[in-house]
Amino acid sequence: MYTLSGADTTGEINTAAAVTDWLADGLSSSLPPNVRPNLAALRRQSGIRARARSRQDLPASHGLIAFDPVDGTGLGKQAPPPILTYKETSLHVLAPIMVIGTGLGEVPRNVLCPSCAPLGVSHAAFYNKCAAPACHLVARDYGHIDMMDDVTSGAKGLATHAVCKSGEARAPMRRFIGGAMVAFLKKWVEGRPEWLDGIRERPEVAPVVLSAVEFRDE
């Protein structure tokens, strides 16, 4: 699914933008005749390596979810084009935002493998620059790629177990991300805040230990 690339993520940004632009016309022609997509309920999910195509031209949507986002290898070493400019307007988007982080992402796996989500350019920095409404949840005992499948085949799949500091098992992290994402979308797409409010009021019910539960209200 992924290709190996360096720090420059311009190609990935262009690919993500092309997919978004394709949805308006291309999605309908790819679905069965009796199925019509509802793009009014479009949400955007930012994966481990996915980034906004620019800071200025993000169209409005019902929500933006960032899974352990990273911008480069350290402070002053942002990946081109930089997303974290450390200016007040750097991450203002026309949508509610959920930032999910990992406690082990900033921990190096060993002396040869630096941290996969370095302090200063990872989830906390992204959340700090998010305008309200926004929330920030951090899975304390899990790493940058622990939301992936338990078994990942091939050389690149093996690398996912060898490069980043990881928790004991991936399944709880997947359950947590799935539940948090559904709770977020229920509030901002369906207008049903009960599940997200439940995480806010009782974080101990999550399948992982949360070291940060922050909400920035409107």
Tab-separated table of C-alpha atoms in Angstrom:
chain	number	residue	atom	x	y	z
A	1	MET	CA	0.000	0.000	0.000
A	2	TYR	CA	2.840	2.385	0.782
A	3	THR	CA	5.959	3.271	-1.117
A	4	LEU	CA	9.267	4.107	0.476
A	5	SER	CA	10.004	7.804	0.248
A	6	GLY	CA	12.142	10.407	1.884
A	7	ALA	CA	11.208	13.410	3.930
A	8	ASP	CA	9.703	15.312	0.991
A	9	THR	CA	5.991	14.462	0.969
A	10	THR	CA	4.987	16.624	-2.001
A	11	GLY	CA	4.115	13.560	-4.055
A	12	GLU	CA	1.840	12.186	-1.352
A	13	ILE	CA	0.130	15.562	-0.974
A	14	ASN	CA	-0.538	15.745	-4.716
A	15	THR	CA	-1.917	12.202	-4.711
A	16	ALA	CA	-4.257	12.948	-1.810
A	17	ALA	CA	-5.422	16.142	-3.510
A	18	ALA	CA	-6.079	14.277	-6.763
A	19	VAL	CA	-8.210	11.690	-4.944
A	20	THR	CA	-10.217	14.431	-3.243
A	21	ASP	CA	-10.791	16.216	-6.559
A	22	TRP	CA	-11.791	12.930	-8.212
A	23	LEU	CA	-14.566	12.224	-5.699
A	24	ALA	CA	-17.016	14.775	-7.118
A	25	ASP	CA	-17.244	13.099	-10.535
A	26	GLY	CA	-15.352	9.840	-10.390
A	27	LEU	CA	-16.913	8.216	-7.347
A	28	SER	CA	-20.448	8.071	-8.746
A	29	SER	CA	-19.306	6.320	-11.915
A	30	SER	CA	-17.502	3.679	-9.850
A	31	LEU	CA	-20.521	2.734	-7.717
A	32	PRO	CA	-23.459	0.455	-8.579
A	33	PRO	CA	-26.278	2.215	-10.481
A	34	ASN	CA	-28.584	2.359	-7.453
A	35	VAL	CA	-25.959	3.828	-5.096
A	36	ARG	CA	-25.382	7.562	-4.814
A	37	PRO	CA	-22.568	9.028	-2.703
A	38	ASN	CA	-23.324	11.743	-0.150
A	39	LEU	CA	-20.330	14.030	-0.415
A	40	ALA	CA	-22.047	16.551	1.839
A	41	ALA	CA	-20.968	14.287	4.700
A	42	LEU	CA	-17.368	14.134	3.537
A	43	ARG	CA	-14.785	13.772	6.309
A	44	ARG	CA	-11.042	13.873	5.939
A	45	GLN	CA	-8.679	11.542	7.713
A	46	SER	CA	-4.998	12.305	7.940
A	47	GLY	CA	-2.972	9.148	8.361
A	48	ILE	CA	0.503	8.705	9.723
A	49	ARG	CA	2.157	10.275	6.692
A	50	ALA	CA	-0.763	12.121	5.077
A	51	ARG	CA	-0.691	15.900	5.092
A	52	ALA	CA	-2.877	18.759	3.915
A	53	ARG	CA	-2.201	19.789	0.337
A	54	SER	CA	-1.664	23.326	1.618
A	55	ARG	CA	-2.410	25.385	4.692
A	56	GLN	CA	-4.674	27.784	2.834
A	57	ASP	CA	-6.900	25.772	0.490
A	58	LEU	CA	-8.489	23.098	2.675
A	59	PRO	CA	-12.186	23.139	1.740
A	60	ALA	CA	-14.768	22.970	4.491
A	61	SER	CA	-15.836	19.532	5.679
A	62	HIS	CA	-17.495	17.921	8.673
A	63	GLY	CA	-14.210	16.997	10.317
A	64	LEU	CA	-10.506	16.363	10.112
A	65	ILE	CA	-8.944	13.438	11.993
A	66	ALA	CA	-5.174	13.212	12.332
A	67	PHE	CA	-3.578	9.935	13.403
A	68	ASP	CA	-0.251	10.672	15.116
A	69	PRO	CA	0.698	13.401	12.613
A	70	VAL	CA	4.370	14.249	12.076
A	71	ASP	CA	6.021	17.122	10.234
A	72	GLY	CA	9.670	16.244	9.663
A	73	THR	CA	12.465	14.813	11.751
A	74	GLY	CA	12.722	17.536	14.380
A	75	LEU	CA	12.380	21.228	15.171
A	76	GLY	CA	13.641	23.250	12.257
A	77	LYS	CA	13.638	20.143	10.075
A	78	GLN	CA	10.092	20.165	8.746
A	79	ALA	CA	9.337	18.061	5.710
A	80	PRO	CA	8.794	20.175	2.585
A	81	PRO	CA	6.345	21.779	2.267
A	82	PRO	CA	6.209	22.478	6.042
A	83	ILE	CA	2.836	22.319	7.753
A	84	LEU	CA	3.966	23.406	11.216
A	85	THR	CA	5.099	26.976	10.652
A	86	TYR	CA	4.584	27.863	14.326
A	87	LYS	CA	2.319	30.758	13.421
A	88	GLU	CA	-1.135	31.235	14.861
A	89	THR	CA	-2.856	30.666	11.519
A	90	SER	CA	-0.818	27.648	10.473
A	91	LEU	CA	-3.490	25.032	11.170
A	92	HIS	CA	-6.775	26.892	10.900
A	93	VAL	CA	-9.181	24.753	8.888
A	94	LEU	CA	-12.921	25.074	8.377
A	95	ALA	CA	-13.764	21.929	10.326
A	96	PRO	CA	-13.640	20.365	13.787
A	97	ILE	CA	-10.361	18.527	14.372
A	98	MET	CA	-9.425	15.392	16.301
A	99	VAL	CA	-5.714	14.751	16.876
A	100	ILE	CA	-4.789	11.272	18.098
A	101	GLY	CA	-1.249	10.880	19.397
A	102	THR	CA	0.937	8.129	20.799
A	103	GLY	CA	3.038	8.133	23.927
A	104	LEU	CA	5.808	5.995	22.447
A	105	GLY	CA	5.996	7.845	19.137
A	106	GLU	CA	8.630	10.227	20.443
A	107	VAL	CA	10.712	7.434	21.992
A	108	PRO	CA	13.572	6.054	19.832
A	109	ARG	CA	13.431	2.314	19.271
A	110	ASN	CA	17.194	2.002	19.669
A	111	VAL	CA	20.408	3.926	19.005
A	112	LEU	CA	20.118	3.225	15.270
A	113	CYS	CA	16.425	4.071	14.885
A	114	PRO	CA	15.392	7.600	15.930
A	115	SER	CA	11.888	8.337	17.132
A	116	CYS	CA	9.182	8.090	14.484
A	117	ALA	CA	7.202	11.050	15.857
A	118	PRO	CA	9.808	13.446	17.310
A	119	LEU	CA	8.874	15.837	20.087
A	120	GLY	CA	8.087	19.289	18.723
A	121	VAL	CA	6.854	18.161	15.310
A	122	SER	CA	4.247	15.578	16.271
A	123	HIS	CA	0.727	15.398	17.685
A	124	ALA	CA	1.111	17.907	20.540
A	125	ALA	CA	2.490	20.586	18.228
A	126	PHE	CA	-0.336	19.988	15.759
A	127	TYR	CA	-2.994	20.216	18.459
A	128	ASN	CA	-1.479	23.376	19.904
A	129	LYS	CA	-2.000	25.079	16.550
A	130	CYS	CA	-5.558	23.864	15.988
A	131	ALA	CA	-8.380	26.355	16.275
A	132	ALA	CA	-11.506	25.328	18.176
A	133	PRO	CA	-13.350	23.054	18.068
A	134	ALA	CA	-10.606	20.481	18.514
A	135	CYS	CA	-9.675	17.562	20.739
A	136	HIS	CA	-6.460	15.712	21.525
A	137	LEU	CA	-6.257	12.114	22.731
A	138	VAL	CA	-2.948	10.348	23.440
A	139	ALA	CA	-2.565	6.568	23.798
A	140	ARG	CA	0.214	6.366	26.384
A	141	ASP	CA	1.594	2.881	25.779
A	142	TYR	CA	1.461	2.723	21.974
A	143	GLY	CA	3.666	3.809	19.107
A	144	HIS	CA	3.465	5.576	15.789
A	145	ILE	CA	2.399	2.589	13.686
A	146	ASP	CA	0.475	0.529	16.237
A	147	MET	CA	-2.814	1.156	14.426
A	148	MET	CA	-1.705	-1.162	11.617
A	149	ASP	CA	-2.613	-4.844	11.207
A	150	ASP	CA	-0.922	-7.380	13.473
A	151	VAL	CA	0.587	-9.126	10.453
A	152	THR	CA	2.132	-6.967	7.740
A	153	SER	CA	3.784	-8.941	4.980
A	154	GLY	CA	6.838	-8.260	2.850
A	155	ALA	CA	9.962	-6.286	3.592
A	156	LYS	CA	8.028	-3.082	4.207
A	157	GLY	CA	5.638	-4.952	6.477
A	158	LEU	CA	8.511	-6.342	8.512
A	159	ALA	CA	9.947	-2.844	8.777
A	160	THR	CA	6.801	-1.659	10.545
A	161	HIS	CA	7.754	-3.929	13.435
A	162	ALA	CA	11.416	-2.936	13.453
A	163	VAL	CA	11.634	0.827	12.944
A	164	CYS	CA	9.309	2.448	15.494
A	165	LYS	CA	8.923	1.926	19.226
A	166	SER	CA	5.736	-0.075	19.725
A	167	GLY	CA	3.409	-1.315	22.422
A	168	GLU	CA	2.796	-4.936	23.347
A	169	ALA	CA	-0.117	-5.445	20.931
A	170	ARG	CA	-1.781	-3.497	18.139
A	171	ALA	CA	-5.365	-4.664	18.548
A	172	PRO	CA	-6.244	-2.354	21.495
A	173	MET	CA	-4.900	0.639	19.586
A	174	ARG	CA	-7.017	-0.220	16.548
A	175	ARG	CA	-10.092	-0.551	18.760
A	176	PHE	CA	-9.386	2.790	20.383
A	177	ILE	CA	-8.856	4.636	17.104
A	178	GLY	CA	-11.973	3.090	15.594
A	179	GLY	CA	-14.101	4.017	18.594
A	180	ALA	CA	-12.690	7.536	18.877
A	181	MET	CA	-13.250	8.156	15.177
A	182	VAL	CA	-16.859	6.953	15.336
A	183	ALA	CA	-17.505	9.088	18.431
A	184	PHE	CA	-16.062	12.153	16.694
A	185	LEU	CA	-18.124	11.626	13.546
A	186	LYS	CA	-21.305	10.939	15.485
A	187	LYS	CA	-20.978	14.352	17.087
A	188	TRP	CA	-19.976	16.393	14.074
A	189	VAL	CA	-21.878	14.571	11.312
A	190	GLU	CA	-24.948	13.227	13.104
A	191	GLY	CA	-25.201	15.805	15.878
A	192	ARG	CA	-24.982	13.138	18.599
A	193	PRO	CA	-22.255	14.157	21.083
A	194	GLU	CA	-22.885	11.467	23.713
A	195	TRP	CA	-20.038	9.128	22.727
A	196	LEU	CA	-17.405	11.823	22.434
A	197	ASP	CA	-18.605	13.374	25.678
A	198	GLY	CA	-18.251	9.927	27.243
A	199	ILE	CA	-14.561	9.795	26.318
A	200	ARG	CA	-14.121	13.282	27.720
A	201	GLU	CA	-15.844	12.516	31.021
A	202	ARG	CA	-14.694	8.914	31.504
A	203	PRO	CA	-11.412	8.311	29.635
A	204	GLU	CA	-10.850	5.152	31.653
A	205	VAL	CA	-13.436	3.340	29.524
A	206	ALA	CA	-11.099	3.443	26.501
A	207	PRO	CA	-9.334	0.160	25.608
A	208	VAL	CA	-5.983	1.950	26.060
A	209	VAL	CA	-4.610	4.204	28.789
A	210	LEU	CA	-4.940	7.839	27.751
A	211	SER	CA	-2.219	10.177	28.991
A	212	ALA	CA	-3.886	13.245	27.468
A	213	VAL	CA	-7.562	14.050	26.997
A	214	GLU	CA	-7.879	17.663	25.874
A	215	PHE	CA	-10.801	19.516	24.344
A	216	ARG	CA	-10.857	23.000	22.905
A	217	ASP	CA	-14.466	24.080	22.649
A	218	GLU	CA	-15.983	26.638	20.320
